[in-house]
Coordinates of N, CA, C and O in Angstrom, one line a residue:
X21 N 116.1 81.6 103.5 CA 115.0 81.9 104.1 C 115.1 83.3 104.8 O 116.1 83.6 105.3
X22 N 113.8 83.9 104.8 CA 113.8 85.2 105.7 C 113.0 85.1 106.7 O 111.6 84.8 106.6
X23 N 113.2 85.5 108.1 CA 112.2 85.7 109.0 C 111.7 87.1 109.1 O 112.6 88.1 109.5
X24 N 110.1 87.4 109.4 CA 109.9 88.6 109.8 C 109.3 88.9 110.9 O 108.2 88.1 111.4
X25 N 109.4 89.8 111.9 CA 108.6 89.9 113.0 C 108.3 91.2 113.1 O 108.8 92.5 113.0
X26 N 106.8 91.4 113.2 CA 106.2 92.9 113.4 C 106.1 93.1 114.8 O 106.1 92.3 115.2
X27 N 105.8 94.3 115.4 CA 105.8 94.9 116.8 C 105.0 96.2 116.3 O 105.2 96.8 115.5
X28 N 104.6 96.6 117.9 CA 104.0 97.9 118.0 C 102.6 98.2 117.7 O 102.6 99.4 117.8
X29 N 102.0 96.9 117.7 CA 100.5 97.1 117.3 C 99.9 97.8 118.8 O 100.4 97.3 119.8
X30 N 98.7 98.1 118.7 CA 97.8 98.2 119.7 C 96.6 98.9 119.8 O 96.1 99.1 118.5
X31 N 96.1 99.4 120.8 CA 94.7 100.1 120.9 C 95.2 101.7 121.0 O 95.7 101.9 122.0
X32 N 94.4 102.3 120.1 CA 94.7 103.7 120.3 C 93.6 104.6 119.9 O 92.8 103.8 119.1
X33 N 93.1 105.8 120.4 CA 91.9 106.6 120.4 C 92.0 107.3 118.7 O 93.3 107.5 118.4
X34 N 90.9 107.9 118.0 CA 91.1 108.5 116.8 C 92.0 109.8 117.2 O 91.8 110.4 118.3
X35 N 93.0 110.0 116.1 CA 93.7 111.1 116.3 C 95.0 110.6 116.8 O 95.9 111.6 116.8
X36 N 95.3 109.6 117.3 CA 96.5 109.2 118.1 C 97.5 108.6 116.9 O 97.3 108.8 115.7
X37 N 98.6 108.1 117.6 CA 99.8 107.6 116.7 C 100.4 106.1 117.4 O 100.1 105.9 118.4
X38 N 100.8 105.4 116.4 CA 101.4 104.2 116.7 C 102.7 104.1 115.6 O 102.7 104.8 114.7
X39 N 103.7 103.5 116.3 CA 105.0 103.2 115.2 C 105.1 101.8 115.3 O 105.4 101.2 116.2
X40 N 105.1 101.3 114.1 CA 105.0 99.6 114.0 C 106.5 99.4 113.3 O 107.2 100.2 112.9
X41 N 107.3 98.3 113.7 CA 108.5 98.3 113.3 C 108.5 96.4 112.9 O 107.7 95.6 113.5
X42 N 109.2 96.3 111.6 CA 109.2 94.7 111.2 C 111.0 94.7 110.9 O 112.0 95.2 110.5
X43 N 111.3 93.8 111.9 CA 112.8 93.2 111.8 C 112.9 91.9 111.1 O 112.0 90.9 111.2
X44 N 113.6 91.7 110.2 CA 114.2 91.2 109.1 C 115.5 90.1 109.3 O 116.3 90.9 109.9
X45 N 115.3 88.9 109.4 CA 116.7 88.1 109.6 C 116.6 87.0 108.7 O 115.7 86.7 107.9
X46 N 117.8 86.5 108.6 CA 118.0 85.4 107.6 C 118.6 85.9 106.2 O 120.0 86.8 106.6
X47 N 118.8 85.2 105.3 CA 119.3 85.4 104.0 C 118.5 86.9 103.3 O 118.1 86.7 102.5
X48 N 119.0 87.8 104.0 CA 118.5 88.9 103.3 C 119.3 89.8 102.3 O 119.9 90.5 102.4
X49 N 119.2 89.0 100.9 CA 120.3 89.3 99.9 C 119.5 90.7 99.2 O 118.3 91.2 99.4
X50 N 120.4 91.6 98.9 CA 120.1 92.6 97.6 C 120.0 92.3 96.5 O 120.6 91.5 96.0
X51 N 118.8 92.9 95.4 CA 118.0 94.1 95.9 C 116.9 93.4 96.4 O 116.2 92.5 96.1
X52 N 116.1 94.0 97.6 CA 115.1 93.7 97.9 C 114.2 94.6 98.0 O 114.2 96.0 98.1
X53 N 112.9 94.4 98.4 CA 111.8 95.3 99.0 C 110.9 94.8 100.1 O 110.5 93.6 100.3
X54 N 110.9 96.0 101.3 CA 110.0 95.4 102.5 C 108.9 96.3 102.2 O 109.1 97.3 102.4
X55 N 107.7 95.3 102.6 CA 106.3 96.2 102.4 C 105.5 96.2 103.4 O 105.4 95.1 104.4
X56 N 104.5 97.1 103.7 CA 103.4 97.1 104.8 C 102.2 96.8 104.1 O 101.8 97.4 103.1
X57 N 101.2 95.8 104.6 CA 100.2 95.5 104.1 C 99.0 95.6 105.4 O 99.7 95.6 106.6
X58 N 97.7 95.9 105.1 CA 97.0 95.6 106.2 C 95.6 94.8 105.8 O 95.2 95.0 104.5
X59 N 94.9 94.3 106.5 CA 93.8 93.8 106.2 C 92.7 93.7 107.4 O 92.9 93.3 108.6
X60 N 91.7 94.4 107.0 CA 90.4 94.4 108.2 C 89.6 93.2 107.8 O 89.6 92.6 106.8
X61 N 89.0 92.7 109.2 CA 87.7 91.6 109.0 C 87.1 91.8 107.8 O 86.2 93.2 107.6
X62 N 86.8 90.8 106.8 CA 86.0 90.7 105.6 C 86.6 91.3 104.5 O 86.0 91.4 103.3
X63 N 87.6 92.0 104.2 CA 88.0 92.6 103.5 C 89.5 92.2 103.0 O 90.1 91.2 103.7
X64 N 90.1 92.5 102.0 CA 91.0 91.9 101.2 C 92.5 92.5 101.6 O 92.3 93.6 102.4
X65 N 93.4 92.1 101.5 CA 95.0 92.7 101.9 C 95.0 93.9 100.7 O 95.2 94.0 99.9
X66 N 95.5 95.1 101.7 CA 95.6 96.4 101.1 C 97.1 96.8 101.1 O 97.6 96.6 102.5
X67 N 97.6 97.4 100.2 CA 99.0 97.8 100.1 C 99.0 99.3 101.0 O 98.1 100.0 100.7
X68 N 99.9 99.2 101.9 CA 100.3 100.7 102.7 C 101.3 101.3 102.0 O 101.4 102.2 102.2
X69 N 102.6 100.6 102.2 CA 103.6 101.4 101.9 C 104.8 100.3 101.9 O 104.8 99.1 102.1
X70 N 106.2 100.8 101.2 CA 107.1 100.0 101.0 C 108.2 100.8 101.2 O 108.6 101.7 101.0
X71 N 109.6 99.8 101.3 CA 111.0 100.6 101.5 C 111.7 99.4 100.6 O 111.9 98.3 101.1
X72 N 112.5 99.9 99.5 CA 113.5 99.3 98.9 C 114.8 99.3 99.7 O 114.9 100.1 100.5
X73 N 115.6 98.4 99.1 CA 117.3 98.2 99.5 C 118.0 99.6 99.6 O 118.9 99.7 100.1
X74 N 117.4 100.4 98.4 CA 118.3 101.3 98.0 C 117.9 102.8 99.0 O 118.4 103.7 98.5
X75 N 116.6 102.6 99.7 CA 116.1 103.8 100.2 C 114.9 104.2 99.6 O 114.0 105.1 100.1
X76 N 114.5 103.8 98.2 CA 113.0 104.6 97.8 C 111.9 103.9 98.8 O 112.0 102.6 99.2
X77 N 111.1 104.7 99.0 CA 109.9 104.8 99.6 C 108.7 104.8 98.8 O 108.5 105.6 97.8
X78 N 107.6 104.2 99.3 CA 106.2 104.4 98.5 C 105.0 104.1 99.6 O 105.4 103.4 100.6
X79 N 104.2 104.9 99.5 CA 102.9 105.1 100.3 C 101.6 105.1 99.5 O 101.6 105.8 98.6
X80 N 100.8 104.1 100.0 CA 99.6 104.3 99.3 C 98.9 105.7 99.5 O 98.9 106.3 100.4
X81 N 98.1 106.0 98.2 CA 97.2 107.3 98.4 C 96.3 107.7 99.7 O 96.1 108.7 100.1
X82 N 95.8 106.5 100.0 CA 94.8 106.6 101.1 C 95.6 107.0 102.4 O 94.6 107.2 103.4
X83 N 96.8 106.8 102.5 CA 97.7 107.1 103.8 C 98.7 108.4 103.7 O 99.3 108.4 104.5
X84 N 98.6 108.6 102.5 CA 99.7 109.7 102.4 C 99.3 111.0 103.2 O 98.5 111.3 103.5
X85 N 100.6 111.4 103.7 CA 100.5 112.6 104.6 C 99.9 112.3 106.2 O 100.3 112.9 106.9
X86 N 99.7 110.8 106.2 CA 99.5 110.5 107.9 C 100.6 109.2 108.2 O 100.8 109.1 108.9
X87 N 100.9 108.2 107.0 CA 102.0 107.2 107.3 C 103.2 107.2 106.8 O 103.3 107.9 105.6
X88 N 104.3 107.2 107.2 CA 105.6 107.3 106.7 C 106.2 105.8 106.7 O 106.4 105.5 108.3
X89 N 107.0 105.7 106.2 CA 107.8 104.4 106.2 C 109.4 104.9 106.0 O 109.8 105.8 105.4
X90 N 110.2 104.3 107.3 CA 111.4 104.5 107.2 C 112.1 103.3 107.4 O 111.7 102.4 108.1
X91 N 113.6 103.5 107.5 CA 114.7 102.4 107.7 C 115.6 102.8 108.9 O 115.9 103.8 109.0
X92 N 115.5 101.8 109.7 CA 116.1 101.8 111.1 C 117.0 100.5 111.2 O 116.9 99.6 110.5
X93 N 118.0 100.7 112.3 CA 119.0 99.8 112.6 C 119.6 99.1 111.2 O 119.4 98.2 111.3
X94 N 120.1 100.0 110.7 CA 121.1 99.8 109.3 C 120.1 99.4 108.2 O 119.3 100.3 108.2
X95 N 119.9 98.2 107.6 CA 119.0 98.0 106.9 C 118.5 96.7 107.1 O 117.6 96.4 106.3
X96 N 118.2 96.3 108.4 CA 117.5 95.2 108.9 C 116.1 95.6 109.5 O 115.4 94.6 109.5
X97 N 115.9 96.7 109.4 CA 114.5 97.1 110.3 C 113.7 98.2 109.6 O 114.5 99.2 109.3
X98 N 112.5 98.0 109.2 CA 111.9 98.9 108.6 C 110.6 99.5 109.6 O 109.8 98.3 110.2
X99 N 110.3 100.7 109.6 CA 109.0 100.9 110.7 C 108.1 101.7 109.7 O 108.4 102.2 108.7
X100 N 107.2 101.7 110.2 CA 105.5 102.3 109.8 C 105.1 103.3 110.7 O 104.8 102.9 111.6
X101 N 105.3 104.7 110.6 CA 104.6 105.6 111.4 C 103.3 105.8 111.0 O 103.2 106.3 109.9
X102 N 102.5 105.7 112.1 CA 101.1 105.9 111.5 C 100.4 107.2 112.6 O 100.5 106.9 114.0
X103 N 100.1 108.0 112.0 CA 99.9 109.4 112.7 C 98.3 109.9 112.2 O 98.0 109.3 111.1
X104 N 97.8 110.5 112.8 CA 96.3 111.0 112.7 C 95.5 109.7 112.8 O 94.5 109.6 111.4
X105 N 95.4 108.7 113.3 CA 94.8 107.4 113.0 C 93.3 107.3 113.1 O 92.6 108.7 114.0
X106 N 92.6 106.7 112.1 CA 91.3 106.9 112.1 C 90.7 105.6 112.3 O 91.5 104.5 112.1
X107 N 89.3 105.4 112.8 CA 88.8 103.8 112.9 C 89.0 103.0 111.7 O 89.2 102.0 112.1
X108 N 88.8 103.6 110.7 CA 88.8 103.0 109.3 C 90.2 101.9 109.1 O 90.4 101.6 108.4
X109 N 91.5 102.9 110.0 CA 92.9 102.2 109.7 C 92.7 101.0 110.6 O 93.9 100.2 110.7
X110 N 91.6 100.7 111.2 CA 91.9 99.5 112.2 C 91.9 98.3 111.4 O 91.2 97.7 110.3
X111 N 92.9 97.3 111.7 CA 93.4 96.1 110.7 C 94.4 95.4 111.4 O 94.8 95.9 112.2
X112 N 95.0 94.4 110.8 CA 96.2 93.7 111.3 C 97.0 94.0 110.0 O 96.8 94.2 108.9
X113 N 98.1 94.7 110.4 CA 99.5 95.1 109.8 C 100.3 94.0 109.5 O 100.7 93.3 110.4
X114 N 100.7 93.6 108.1 CA 101.8 93.0 108.0 C 103.0 93.2 107.3 O 102.9 94.6 106.4
X115 N 104.0 92.9 107.6 CA 105.2 93.3 107.1 C 105.6 92.1 106.1 O 105.3 90.7 106.3
X116 N 106.2 92.1 104.6 CA 106.5 91.4 103.8 C 107.8 91.7 103.2 O 108.3 92.8 103.1
X117 N 108.6 90.8 102.4 CA 109.7 90.9 102.2 C 109.9 89.9 100.8 O 109.4 88.9 100.9
X118 N 110.5 90.7 99.8 CA 110.6 89.7 98.5 C 111.6 90.6 97.7 O 112.2 91.7 97.7
X119 N 112.0 90.0 96.4 CA 112.9 90.3 95.5 C 112.1 90.6 93.9 O 112.4 90.3 93.2
X120 N 111.0 91.0 94.0 CA 110.0 91.5 93.0 C 108.6 90.8 93.4 O 107.7 91.4 92.8
X121 N 108.5 89.8 93.9 CA 107.0 89.2 94.5 C 107.8 89.2 96.0 O 108.5 89.2 96.6
X122 N 106.5 89.1 96.9 CA 106.7 88.9 98.1 C 106.6 87.9 98.7 O 105.7 87.1 98.9
X123 N 107.7 87.1 98.9 CA 108.0 85.8 99.2 C 107.6 85.3 100.4 O 107.5 84.2 101.3
X124 N 108.0 86.4 101.5 CA 108.1 86.1 103.0 C 107.1 87.1 103.7 O 107.1 88.4 103.4
X125 N 106.3 86.5 104.8 CA 105.4 87.2 105.4 C 105.5 86.9 106.8 O 106.0 86.1 107.5
X126 N 105.3 88.2 107.7 CA 105.4 88.3 109.1 C 103.9 87.6 109.5 O 103.0 87.5 109.0
X127 N 103.7 87.7 110.9 CA 102.6 87.2 111.3 C 101.3 88.3 111.2 O 100.4 88.0 111.9
X128 N 102.1 89.4 111.7 CA 101.1 90.5 111.5 C 100.8 91.2 113.1 O 101.1 90.4 113.9
X129 N 100.4 92.3 113.2 CA 100.2 92.9 114.3 C 99.0 93.7 114.4 O 98.8 94.4 113.4
X130 N 98.3 93.7 115.5 CA 96.9 94.2 115.3 C 96.9 95.8 115.6 O 97.7 96.4 116.7
X131 N 96.4 96.6 114.8 CA 95.9 97.9 115.1 C 94.3 98.1 115.2 O 93.8 97.8 114.4
X132 N 94.1 98.7 116.5 CA 92.5 98.9 116.6 C 92.6 100.6 117.0 O 93.2 101.0 118.0
X133 N 91.6 101.3 116.4 CA 91.5 102.8 116.5 C 90.1 102.8 117.1 O 89.2 102.5 116.1
X134 N 89.9 103.3 118.3 CA 88.7 103.5 118.6 C 88.0 105.1 118.3 O 89.0 105.7 118.2
X135 N 86.6 105.1 118.4 CA 86.4 106.4 118.1 C 85.6 107.1 119.6 O 85.5 108.5 119.5

């Protein structure tokens, strides 16, 4: 089993930045993927970005150039840097972990962007 804890969410004005972190603990076997998703009220969950155990990263086209996925603290923590935030980025951001499917999910952290 894997436990995931997100942190770093908050309220920020449009154009501002936030850095989210996801710390994984438990039986974190390789190869794995750690992903970031977001969900706004009344909308489905949307893929944002991911980091594989070997360092490969991916980001959604909707956030390319603004959001960056990186690996911190060895291989147990993945961060999501959110720059040039827009009101439409407002959502609960979730961290996920798995080995082909995302089997484990964090509780989410709220990001609110005001205009």
